[in-house]
PDB file of C-alpha atoms and ligand atoms in Angstrom:
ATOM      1  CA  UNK A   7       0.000   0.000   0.000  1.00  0.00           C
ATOM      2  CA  UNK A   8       1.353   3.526  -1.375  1.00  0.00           C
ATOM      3  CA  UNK A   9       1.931   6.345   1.531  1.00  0.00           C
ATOM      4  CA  UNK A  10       0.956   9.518  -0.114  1.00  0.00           C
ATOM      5  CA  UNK A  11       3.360  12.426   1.082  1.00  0.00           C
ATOM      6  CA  UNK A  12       2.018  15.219   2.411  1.00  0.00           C
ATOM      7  CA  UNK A  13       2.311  17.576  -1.023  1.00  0.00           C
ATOM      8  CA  UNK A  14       0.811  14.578  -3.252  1.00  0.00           C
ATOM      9  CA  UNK A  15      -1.996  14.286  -0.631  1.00  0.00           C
ATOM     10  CA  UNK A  16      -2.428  18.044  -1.171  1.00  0.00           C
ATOM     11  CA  UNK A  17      -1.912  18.077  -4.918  1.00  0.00           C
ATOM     12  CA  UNK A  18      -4.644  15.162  -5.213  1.00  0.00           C
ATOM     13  CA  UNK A  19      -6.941  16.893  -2.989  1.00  0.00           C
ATOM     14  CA  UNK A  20      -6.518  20.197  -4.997  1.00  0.00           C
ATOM     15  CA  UNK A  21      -7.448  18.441  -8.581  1.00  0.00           C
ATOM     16  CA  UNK A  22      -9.980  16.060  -7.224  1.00  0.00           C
ATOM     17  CA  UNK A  23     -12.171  19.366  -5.822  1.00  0.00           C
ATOM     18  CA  UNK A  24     -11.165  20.730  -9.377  1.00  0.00           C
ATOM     19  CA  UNK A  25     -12.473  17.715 -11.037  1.00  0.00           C
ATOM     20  CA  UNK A  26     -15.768  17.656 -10.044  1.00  0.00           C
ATOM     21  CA  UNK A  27     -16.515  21.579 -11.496  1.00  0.00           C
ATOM     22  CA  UNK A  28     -14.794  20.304 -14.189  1.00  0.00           C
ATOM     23  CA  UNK A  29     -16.525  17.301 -15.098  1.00  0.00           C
ATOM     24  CA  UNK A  30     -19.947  18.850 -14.586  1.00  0.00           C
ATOM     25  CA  UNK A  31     -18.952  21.348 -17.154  1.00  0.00           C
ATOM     26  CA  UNK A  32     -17.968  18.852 -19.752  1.00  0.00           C
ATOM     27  CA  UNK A  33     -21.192  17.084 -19.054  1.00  0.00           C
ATOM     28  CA  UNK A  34     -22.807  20.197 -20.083  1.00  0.00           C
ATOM     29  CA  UNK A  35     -20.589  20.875 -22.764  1.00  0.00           C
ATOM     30  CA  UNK A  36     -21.682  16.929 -24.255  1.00  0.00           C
ATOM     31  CA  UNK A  37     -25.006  17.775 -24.277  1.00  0.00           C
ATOM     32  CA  UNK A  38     -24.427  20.609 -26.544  1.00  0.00           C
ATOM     33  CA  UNK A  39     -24.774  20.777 -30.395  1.00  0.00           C
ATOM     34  CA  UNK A  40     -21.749  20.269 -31.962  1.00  0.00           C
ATOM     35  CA  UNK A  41     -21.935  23.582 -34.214  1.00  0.00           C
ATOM     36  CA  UNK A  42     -22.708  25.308 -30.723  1.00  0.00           C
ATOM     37  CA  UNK A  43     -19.492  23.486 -28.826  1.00  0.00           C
ATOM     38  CA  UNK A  44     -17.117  26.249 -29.370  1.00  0.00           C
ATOM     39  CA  UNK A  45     -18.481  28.261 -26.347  1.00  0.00           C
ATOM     40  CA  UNK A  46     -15.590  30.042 -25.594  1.00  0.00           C
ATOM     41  CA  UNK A  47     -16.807  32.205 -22.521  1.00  0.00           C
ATOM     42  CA  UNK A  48     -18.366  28.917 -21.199  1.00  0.00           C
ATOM     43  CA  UNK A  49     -15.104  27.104 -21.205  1.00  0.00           C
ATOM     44  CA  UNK A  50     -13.060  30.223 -20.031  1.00  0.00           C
ATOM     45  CA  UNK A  51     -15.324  30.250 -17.364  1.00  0.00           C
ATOM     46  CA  UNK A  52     -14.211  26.630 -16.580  1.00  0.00           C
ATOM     47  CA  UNK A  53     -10.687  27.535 -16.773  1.00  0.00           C
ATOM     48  CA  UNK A  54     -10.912  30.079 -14.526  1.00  0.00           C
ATOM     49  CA  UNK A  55     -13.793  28.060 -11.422  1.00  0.00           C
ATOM     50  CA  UNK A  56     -11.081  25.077 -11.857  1.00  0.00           C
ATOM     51  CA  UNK A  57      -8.048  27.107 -11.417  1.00  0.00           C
ATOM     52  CA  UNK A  58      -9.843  29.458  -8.622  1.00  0.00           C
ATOM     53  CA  UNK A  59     -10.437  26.171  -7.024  1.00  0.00           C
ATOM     54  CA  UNK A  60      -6.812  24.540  -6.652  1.00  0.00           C
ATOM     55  CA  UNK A  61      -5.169  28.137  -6.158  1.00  0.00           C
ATOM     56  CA  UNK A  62      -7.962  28.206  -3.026  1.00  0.00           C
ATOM     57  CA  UNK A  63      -7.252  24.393  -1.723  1.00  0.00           C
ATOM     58  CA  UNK A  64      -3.050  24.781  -2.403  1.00  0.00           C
ATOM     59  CA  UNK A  65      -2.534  28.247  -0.592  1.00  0.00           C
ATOM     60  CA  UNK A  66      -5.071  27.444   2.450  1.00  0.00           C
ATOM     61  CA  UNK A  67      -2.457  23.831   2.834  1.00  0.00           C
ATOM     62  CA  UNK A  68       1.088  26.295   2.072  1.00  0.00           C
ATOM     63  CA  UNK A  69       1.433  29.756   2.739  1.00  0.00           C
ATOM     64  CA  UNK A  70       3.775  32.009   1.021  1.00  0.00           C
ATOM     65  CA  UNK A  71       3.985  29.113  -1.904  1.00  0.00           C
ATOM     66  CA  UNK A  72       4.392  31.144  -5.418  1.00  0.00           C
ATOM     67  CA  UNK A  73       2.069  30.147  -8.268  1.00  0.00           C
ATOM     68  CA  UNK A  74       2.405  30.178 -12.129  1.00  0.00           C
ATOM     69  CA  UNK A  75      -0.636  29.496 -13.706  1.00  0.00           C
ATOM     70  CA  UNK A  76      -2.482  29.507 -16.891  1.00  0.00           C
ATOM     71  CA  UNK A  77      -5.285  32.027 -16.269  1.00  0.00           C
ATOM     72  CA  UNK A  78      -4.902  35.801 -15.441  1.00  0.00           C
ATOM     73  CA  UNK A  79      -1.849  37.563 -15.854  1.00  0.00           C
ATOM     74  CA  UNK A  80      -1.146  37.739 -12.191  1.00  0.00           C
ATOM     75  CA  UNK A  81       1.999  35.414 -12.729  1.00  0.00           C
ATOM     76  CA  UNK A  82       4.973  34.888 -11.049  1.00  0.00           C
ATOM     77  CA  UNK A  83       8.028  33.455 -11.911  1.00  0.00           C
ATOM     78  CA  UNK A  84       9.711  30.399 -10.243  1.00  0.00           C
ATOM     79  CA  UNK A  85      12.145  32.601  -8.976  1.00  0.00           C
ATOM     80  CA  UNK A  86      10.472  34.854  -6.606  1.00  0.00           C
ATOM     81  CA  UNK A  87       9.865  32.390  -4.134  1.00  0.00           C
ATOM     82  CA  UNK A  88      11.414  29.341  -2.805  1.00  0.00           C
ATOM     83  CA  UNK A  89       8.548  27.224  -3.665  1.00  0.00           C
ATOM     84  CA  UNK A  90       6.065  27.499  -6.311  1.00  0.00           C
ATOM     85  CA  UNK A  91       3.096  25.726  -7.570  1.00  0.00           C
ATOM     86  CA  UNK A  92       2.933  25.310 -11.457  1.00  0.00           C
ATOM     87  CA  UNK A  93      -0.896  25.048 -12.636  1.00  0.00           C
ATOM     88  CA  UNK A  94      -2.713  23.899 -15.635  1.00  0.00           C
ATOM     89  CA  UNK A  95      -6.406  24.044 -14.677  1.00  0.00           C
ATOM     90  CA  UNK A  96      -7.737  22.110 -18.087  1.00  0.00           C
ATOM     91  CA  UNK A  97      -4.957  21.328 -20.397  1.00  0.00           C
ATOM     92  CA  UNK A  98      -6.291  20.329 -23.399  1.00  0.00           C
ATOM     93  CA  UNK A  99      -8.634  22.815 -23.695  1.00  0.00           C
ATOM     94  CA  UNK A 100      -9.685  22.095 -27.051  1.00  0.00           C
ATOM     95  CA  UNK A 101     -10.590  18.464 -26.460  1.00  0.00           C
ATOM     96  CA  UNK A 102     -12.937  19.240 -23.316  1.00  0.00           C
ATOM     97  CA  UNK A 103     -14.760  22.157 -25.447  1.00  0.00           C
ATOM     98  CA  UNK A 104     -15.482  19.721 -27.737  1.00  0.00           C
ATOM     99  CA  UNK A 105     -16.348  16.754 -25.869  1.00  0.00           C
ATOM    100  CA  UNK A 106     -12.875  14.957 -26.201  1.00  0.00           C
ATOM    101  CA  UNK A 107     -12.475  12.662 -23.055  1.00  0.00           C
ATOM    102  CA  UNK A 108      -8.741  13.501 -23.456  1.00  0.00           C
ATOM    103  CA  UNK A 109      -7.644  16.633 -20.475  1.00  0.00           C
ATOM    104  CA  UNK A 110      -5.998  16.904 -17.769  1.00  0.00           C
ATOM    105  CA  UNK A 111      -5.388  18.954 -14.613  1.00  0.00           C
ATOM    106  CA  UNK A 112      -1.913  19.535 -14.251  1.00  0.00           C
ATOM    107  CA  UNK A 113       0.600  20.535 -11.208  1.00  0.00           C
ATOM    108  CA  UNK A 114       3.849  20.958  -9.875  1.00  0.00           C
ATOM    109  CA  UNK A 115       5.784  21.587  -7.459  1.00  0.00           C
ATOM    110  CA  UNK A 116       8.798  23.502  -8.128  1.00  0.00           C
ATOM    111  CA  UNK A 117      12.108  24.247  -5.459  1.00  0.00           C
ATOM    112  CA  UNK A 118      13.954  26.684  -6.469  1.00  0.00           C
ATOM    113  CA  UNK A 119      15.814  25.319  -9.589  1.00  0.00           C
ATOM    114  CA  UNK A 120      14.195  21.742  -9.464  1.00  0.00           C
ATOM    115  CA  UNK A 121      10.902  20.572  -9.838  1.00  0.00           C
ATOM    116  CA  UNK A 122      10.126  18.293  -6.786  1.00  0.00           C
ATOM    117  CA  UNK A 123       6.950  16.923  -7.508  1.00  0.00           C
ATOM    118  CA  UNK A 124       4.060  16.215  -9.920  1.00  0.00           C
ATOM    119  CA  UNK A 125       0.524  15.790 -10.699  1.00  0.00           C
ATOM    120  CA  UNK A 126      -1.368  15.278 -13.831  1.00  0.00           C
ATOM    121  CA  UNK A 127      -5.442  14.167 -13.156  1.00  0.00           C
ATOM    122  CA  UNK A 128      -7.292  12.433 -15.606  1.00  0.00           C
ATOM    123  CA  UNK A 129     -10.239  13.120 -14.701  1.00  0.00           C
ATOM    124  CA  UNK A 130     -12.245  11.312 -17.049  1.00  0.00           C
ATOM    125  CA  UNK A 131     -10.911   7.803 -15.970  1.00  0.00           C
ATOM    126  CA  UNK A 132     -10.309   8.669 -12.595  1.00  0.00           C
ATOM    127  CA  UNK A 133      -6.681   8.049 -13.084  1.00  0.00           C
ATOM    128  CA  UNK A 134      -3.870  10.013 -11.112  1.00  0.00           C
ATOM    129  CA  UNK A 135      -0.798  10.073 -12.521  1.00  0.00           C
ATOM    130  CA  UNK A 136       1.717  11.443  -9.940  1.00  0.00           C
ATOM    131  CA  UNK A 137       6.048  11.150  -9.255  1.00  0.00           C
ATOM    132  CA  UNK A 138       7.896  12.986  -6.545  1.00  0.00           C
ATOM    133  CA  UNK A 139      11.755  13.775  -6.366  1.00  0.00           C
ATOM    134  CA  UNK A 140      13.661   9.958  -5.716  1.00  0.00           C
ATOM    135  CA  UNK A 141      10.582   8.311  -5.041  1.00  0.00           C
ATOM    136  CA  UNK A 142       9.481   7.003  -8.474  1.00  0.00           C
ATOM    137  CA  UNK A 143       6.328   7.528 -10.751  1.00  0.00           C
ATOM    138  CA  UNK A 144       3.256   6.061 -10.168  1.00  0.00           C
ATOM    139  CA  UNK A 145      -0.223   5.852 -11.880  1.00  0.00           C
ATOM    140  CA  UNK A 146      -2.657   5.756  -8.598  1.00  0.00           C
ATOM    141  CA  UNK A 147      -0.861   2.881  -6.892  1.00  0.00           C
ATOM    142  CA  UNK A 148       1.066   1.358  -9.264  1.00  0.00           C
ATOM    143  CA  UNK A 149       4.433   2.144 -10.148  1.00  0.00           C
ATOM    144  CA  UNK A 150       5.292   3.417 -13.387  1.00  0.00           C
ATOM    145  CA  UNK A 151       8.361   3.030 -15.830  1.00  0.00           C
ATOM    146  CA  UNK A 152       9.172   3.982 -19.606  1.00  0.00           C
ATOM    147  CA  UNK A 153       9.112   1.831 -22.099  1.00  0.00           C
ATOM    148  CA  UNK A 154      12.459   0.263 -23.380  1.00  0.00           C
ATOM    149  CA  UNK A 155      12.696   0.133 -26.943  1.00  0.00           C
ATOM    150  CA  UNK A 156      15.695   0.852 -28.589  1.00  0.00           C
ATOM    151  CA  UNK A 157      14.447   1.559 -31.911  1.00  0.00           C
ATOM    152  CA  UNK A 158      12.072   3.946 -33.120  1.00  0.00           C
ATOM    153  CA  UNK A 159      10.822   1.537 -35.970  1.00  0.00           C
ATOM    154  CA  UNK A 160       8.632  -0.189 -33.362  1.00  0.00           C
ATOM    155  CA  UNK A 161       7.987   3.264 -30.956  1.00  0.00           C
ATOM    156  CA  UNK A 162       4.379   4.732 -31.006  1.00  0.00           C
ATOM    157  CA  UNK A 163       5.299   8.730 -30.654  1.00  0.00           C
ATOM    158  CA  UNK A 164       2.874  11.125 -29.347  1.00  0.00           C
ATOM    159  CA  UNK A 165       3.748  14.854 -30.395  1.00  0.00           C
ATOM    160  CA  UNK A 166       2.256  18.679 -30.444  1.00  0.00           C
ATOM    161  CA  UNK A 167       1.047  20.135 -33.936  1.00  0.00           C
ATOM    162  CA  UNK A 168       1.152  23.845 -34.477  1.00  0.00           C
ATOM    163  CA  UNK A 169      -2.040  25.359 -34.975  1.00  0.00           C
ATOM    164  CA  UNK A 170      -3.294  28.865 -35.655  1.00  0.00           C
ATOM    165  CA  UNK A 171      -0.191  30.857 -36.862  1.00  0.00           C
ATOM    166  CA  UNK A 172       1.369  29.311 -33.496  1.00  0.00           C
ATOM    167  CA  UNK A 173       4.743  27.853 -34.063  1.00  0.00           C
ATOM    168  CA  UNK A 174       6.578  27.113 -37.325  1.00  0.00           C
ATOM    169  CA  UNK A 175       4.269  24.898 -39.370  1.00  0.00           C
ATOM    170  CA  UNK A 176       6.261  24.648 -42.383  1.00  0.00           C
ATOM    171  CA  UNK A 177       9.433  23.133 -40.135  1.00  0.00           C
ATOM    172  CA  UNK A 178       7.026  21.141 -38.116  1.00  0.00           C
ATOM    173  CA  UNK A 179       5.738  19.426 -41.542  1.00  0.00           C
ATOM    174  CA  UNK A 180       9.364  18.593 -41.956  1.00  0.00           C
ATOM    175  CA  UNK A 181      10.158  17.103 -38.758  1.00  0.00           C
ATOM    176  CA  UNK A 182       6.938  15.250 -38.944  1.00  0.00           C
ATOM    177  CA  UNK A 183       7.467  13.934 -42.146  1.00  0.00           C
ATOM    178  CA  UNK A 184      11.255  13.146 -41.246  1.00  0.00           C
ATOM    179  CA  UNK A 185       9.552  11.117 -38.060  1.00  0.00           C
ATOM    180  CA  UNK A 186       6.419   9.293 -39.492  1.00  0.00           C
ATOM    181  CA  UNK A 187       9.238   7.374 -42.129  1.00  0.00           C
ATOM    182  CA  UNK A 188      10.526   5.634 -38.875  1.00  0.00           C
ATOM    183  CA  UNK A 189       7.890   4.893 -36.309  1.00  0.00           C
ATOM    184  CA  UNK A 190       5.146   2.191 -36.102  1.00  0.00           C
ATOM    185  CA  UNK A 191       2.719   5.353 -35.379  1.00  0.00           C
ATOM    186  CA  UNK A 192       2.574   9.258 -34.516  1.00  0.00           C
ATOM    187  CA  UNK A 193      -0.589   9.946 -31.897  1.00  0.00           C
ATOM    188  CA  UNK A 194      -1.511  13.658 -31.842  1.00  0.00           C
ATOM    189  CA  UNK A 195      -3.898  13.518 -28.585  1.00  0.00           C
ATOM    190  CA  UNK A 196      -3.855  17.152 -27.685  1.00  0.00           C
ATOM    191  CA  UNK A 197      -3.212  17.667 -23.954  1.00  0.00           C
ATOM    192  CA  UNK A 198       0.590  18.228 -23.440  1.00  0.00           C
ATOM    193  CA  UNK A 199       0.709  16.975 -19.792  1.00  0.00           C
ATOM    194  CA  UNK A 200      -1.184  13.917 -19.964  1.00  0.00           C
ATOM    195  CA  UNK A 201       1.103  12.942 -22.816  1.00  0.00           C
ATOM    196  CA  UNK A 202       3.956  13.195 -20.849  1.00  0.00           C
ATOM    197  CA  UNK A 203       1.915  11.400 -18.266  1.00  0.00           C
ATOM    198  CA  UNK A 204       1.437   8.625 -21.157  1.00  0.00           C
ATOM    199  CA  UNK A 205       5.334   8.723 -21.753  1.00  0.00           C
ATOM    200  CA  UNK A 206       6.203   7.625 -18.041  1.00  0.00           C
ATOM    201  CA  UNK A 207       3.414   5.246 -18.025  1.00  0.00           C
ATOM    202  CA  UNK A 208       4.990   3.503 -21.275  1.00  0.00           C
ATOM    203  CA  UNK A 209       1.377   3.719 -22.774  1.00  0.00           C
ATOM    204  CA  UNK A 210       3.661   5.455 -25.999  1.00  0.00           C
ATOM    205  CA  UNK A 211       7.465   5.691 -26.671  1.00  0.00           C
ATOM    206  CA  UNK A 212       8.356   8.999 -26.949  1.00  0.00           C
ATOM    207  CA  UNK A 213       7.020  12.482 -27.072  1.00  0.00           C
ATOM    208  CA  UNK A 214       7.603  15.861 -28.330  1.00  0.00           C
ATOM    209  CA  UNK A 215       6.417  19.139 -29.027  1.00  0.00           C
ATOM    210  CA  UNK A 216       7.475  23.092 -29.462  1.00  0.00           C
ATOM    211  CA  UNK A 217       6.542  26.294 -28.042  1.00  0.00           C
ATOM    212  CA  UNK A 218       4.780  25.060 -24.578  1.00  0.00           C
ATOM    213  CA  UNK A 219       4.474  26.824 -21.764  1.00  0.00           C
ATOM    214  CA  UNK A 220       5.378  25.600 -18.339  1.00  0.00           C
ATOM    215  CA  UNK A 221       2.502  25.010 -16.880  1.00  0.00           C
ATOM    216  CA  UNK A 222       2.061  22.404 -19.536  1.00  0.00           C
ATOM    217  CA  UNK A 223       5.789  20.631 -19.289  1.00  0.00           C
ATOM    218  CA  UNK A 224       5.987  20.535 -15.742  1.00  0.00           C
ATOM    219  CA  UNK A 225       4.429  17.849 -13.901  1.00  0.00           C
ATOM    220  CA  UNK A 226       4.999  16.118 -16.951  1.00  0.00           C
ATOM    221  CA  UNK A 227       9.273  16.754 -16.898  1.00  0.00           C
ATOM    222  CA  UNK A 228       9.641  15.149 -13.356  1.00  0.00           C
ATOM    223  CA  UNK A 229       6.798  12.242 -14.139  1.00  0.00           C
ATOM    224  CA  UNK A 230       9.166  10.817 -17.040  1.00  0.00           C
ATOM    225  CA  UNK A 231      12.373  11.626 -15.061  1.00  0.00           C
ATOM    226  CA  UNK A 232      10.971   9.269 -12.325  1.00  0.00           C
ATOM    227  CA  UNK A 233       9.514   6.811 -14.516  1.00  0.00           C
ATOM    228  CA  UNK A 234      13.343   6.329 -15.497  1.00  0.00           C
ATOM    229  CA  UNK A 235      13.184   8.427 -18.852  1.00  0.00           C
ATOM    230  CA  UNK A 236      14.128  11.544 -19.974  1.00  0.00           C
ATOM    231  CA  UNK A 237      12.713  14.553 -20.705  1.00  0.00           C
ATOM    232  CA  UNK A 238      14.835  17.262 -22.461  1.00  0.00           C
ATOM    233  CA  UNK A 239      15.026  20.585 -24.259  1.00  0.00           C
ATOM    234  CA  UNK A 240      15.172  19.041 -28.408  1.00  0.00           C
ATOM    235  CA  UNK A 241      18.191  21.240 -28.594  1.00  0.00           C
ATOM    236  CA  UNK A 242      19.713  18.644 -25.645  1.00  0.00           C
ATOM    237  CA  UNK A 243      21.420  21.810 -24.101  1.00  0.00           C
ATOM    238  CA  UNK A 244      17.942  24.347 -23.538  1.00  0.00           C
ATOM    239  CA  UNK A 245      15.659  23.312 -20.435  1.00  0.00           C
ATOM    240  CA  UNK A 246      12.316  22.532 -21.430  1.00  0.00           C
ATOM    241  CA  UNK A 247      10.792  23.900 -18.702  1.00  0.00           C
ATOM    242  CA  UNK A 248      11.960  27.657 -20.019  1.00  0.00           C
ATOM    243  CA  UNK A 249      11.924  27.308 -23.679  1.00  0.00           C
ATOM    244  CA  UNK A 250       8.802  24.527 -23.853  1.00  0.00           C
ATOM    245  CA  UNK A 251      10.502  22.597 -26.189  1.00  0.00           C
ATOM    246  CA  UNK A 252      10.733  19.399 -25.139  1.00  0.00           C
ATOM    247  CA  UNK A 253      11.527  15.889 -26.310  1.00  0.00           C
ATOM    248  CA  UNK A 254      10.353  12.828 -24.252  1.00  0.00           C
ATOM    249  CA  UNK A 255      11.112   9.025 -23.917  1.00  0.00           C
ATOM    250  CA  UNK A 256      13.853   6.252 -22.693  1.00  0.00           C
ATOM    251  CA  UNK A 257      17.292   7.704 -23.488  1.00  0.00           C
ATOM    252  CA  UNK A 258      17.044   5.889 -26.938  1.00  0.00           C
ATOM    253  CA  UNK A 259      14.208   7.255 -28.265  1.00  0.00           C
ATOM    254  CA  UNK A 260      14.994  10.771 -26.979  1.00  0.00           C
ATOM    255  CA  UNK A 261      18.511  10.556 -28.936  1.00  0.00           C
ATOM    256  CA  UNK A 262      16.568   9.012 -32.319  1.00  0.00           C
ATOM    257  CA  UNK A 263      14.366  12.259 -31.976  1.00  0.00           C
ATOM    258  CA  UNK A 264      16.835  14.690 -31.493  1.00  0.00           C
ATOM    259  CA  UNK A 265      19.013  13.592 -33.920  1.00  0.00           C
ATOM    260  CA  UNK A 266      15.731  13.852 -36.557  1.00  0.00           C
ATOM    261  CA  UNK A 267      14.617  17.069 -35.011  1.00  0.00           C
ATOM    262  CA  UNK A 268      18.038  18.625 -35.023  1.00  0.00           C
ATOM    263  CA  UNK A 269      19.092  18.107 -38.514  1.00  0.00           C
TER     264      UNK A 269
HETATM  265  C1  IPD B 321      -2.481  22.964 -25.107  1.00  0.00           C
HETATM  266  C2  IPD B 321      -2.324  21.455 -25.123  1.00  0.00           C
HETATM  267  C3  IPD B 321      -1.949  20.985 -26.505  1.00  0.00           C
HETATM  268  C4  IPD B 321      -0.708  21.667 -27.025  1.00  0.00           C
HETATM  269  C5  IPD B 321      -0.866  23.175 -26.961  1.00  0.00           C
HETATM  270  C6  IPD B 321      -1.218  23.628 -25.556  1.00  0.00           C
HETATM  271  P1  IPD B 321      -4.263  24.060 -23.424  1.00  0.00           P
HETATM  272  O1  IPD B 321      -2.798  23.431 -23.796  1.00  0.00           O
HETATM  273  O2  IPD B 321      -1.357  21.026 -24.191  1.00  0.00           O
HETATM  274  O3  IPD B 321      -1.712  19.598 -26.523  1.00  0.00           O
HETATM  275  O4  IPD B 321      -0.471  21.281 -28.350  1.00  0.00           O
HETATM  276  O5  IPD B 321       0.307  23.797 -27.402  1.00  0.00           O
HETATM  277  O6  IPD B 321      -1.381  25.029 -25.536  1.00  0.00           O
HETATM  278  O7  IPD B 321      -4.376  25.331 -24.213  1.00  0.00           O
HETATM  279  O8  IPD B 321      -5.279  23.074 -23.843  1.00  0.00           O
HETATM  280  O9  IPD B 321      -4.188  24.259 -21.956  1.00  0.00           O
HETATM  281 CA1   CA B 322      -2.050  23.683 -21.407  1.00  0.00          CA
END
């Protein structure tokens, strides 16, 4: 039987509060029309009552605790205070406004330079996928660790498309191309986090993705690190938790990407 620590029994607490707003909202959001789905101020609104929620629960447990969140612009960096709470309320925004069962609620727990613990909530399937500094990864109870294929030929890769003018499409098309020659599959899901999450639970190979933001890297960063993986800037040198470019996997894979990525 799994002890919970006291800032994963927090952290839980936190998104399981958040959860239930959240899911009534997307039960709402089901019943909709699809041509009347894109409700934007309804799912802001969600956004915001789920991130309200966790800010409320998290500074109530820890005071003076930073926080660097999605919503508002009231956001501080990880450097103003010793400890700060990195929040995604919904990530995958896109997916709940359109009745995707594919989101997450993401958080971490950042130390000064190091991230020291994780959370990313499924709160769909219930599923809690959580890793804290040296004491592993685990999804609920069950420990979790990368996959160990040495090969990309047989790797399922999850990855981040540009979209909207974001990003550089016409380099992404290369890379993707350059990638989709070697794998046995590319997954574009469309929740950052809880395809990291999928990374340390060796549910795919490998991930990667440009242009995040941290709030969407990193529970994600320390979940692979302690599911025995790695999760790195592409460039190998950059830290994907500033830039948001990140590349995800066993050491392998994350070599066979960079090396496609980078040339
Ligand atoms: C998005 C998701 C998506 C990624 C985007 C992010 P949001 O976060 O993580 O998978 O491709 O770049 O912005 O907006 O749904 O919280
Ligand atoms: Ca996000």
């Amino acid at each position: 039987m799994i002890r919970y620590s006291a800032n994963i029994t927090i952290m839980m607490a936190a998104a399981r509060k958040a959860s239930k707003s959240i899911l009534r909202d997307f039960g709402e959001l089901e019943k909709l029309q699809v041509s009347i789905k894109g409700q934007n101020d309804f799912v802001t609104m969600a956004d915001i009552k789920a991130q309200e929620i966790i800010h409320y629960e998290l500074s109530r447990a820890r005071e003076n605790y930073g926080f660097l969140m999605e919503e508002g612009n009231n956001k501080s960096s990880i450097n103003d205070n010793e400890f700060t709470w990195i929040i995604d309320p919904i990530d995958g925004t896109l997916n709940f406004m359109n009745g995707i069962p594919y989101f997450g609620i993401s958080i971490a727990l950042n130390q000064k330079d190091k991230l020291i613990a994780g959370l990313v909530y499924d709160p769909v399937h219930n599923d809690f996928y959580w890793a804290e500094e040296g004491t592993g990864a685990y999804l609920n109870d069950q420990r979790l660790r990368v996959t160990n294929k040495s090969t990309l030929d047989k790797s399922v890769i999850a990855l981040g498309i540009p979209f909207l003018g974001r990003g550089d499409h016409k380099q992404h098309i290369r890379s993707q191309e350059a990638v989709m020659s070697k794998v046995a599959g590319l997954r574009r899901f469309g929740a950052a986090s809880l395809d990291l999450a999928y990374v340390a639970a060796g549910k795919v190979d490998g991930f990667w993705e440009y242009g995040l933001s941290p709030w969407d890297v990193a529970a994600g960063i320390i979940l692979v690190k302690e599911a025995g993986g790695l999760a790195s800037g592409i460039d190998n040198i950059e830290n994907p938790l500033l830039t948001g470019n990140i590349v995800a996997g066993n050491v392998n894979i994350v070599k066979e990407l960079q090396n496609i990525l980078n040339s």
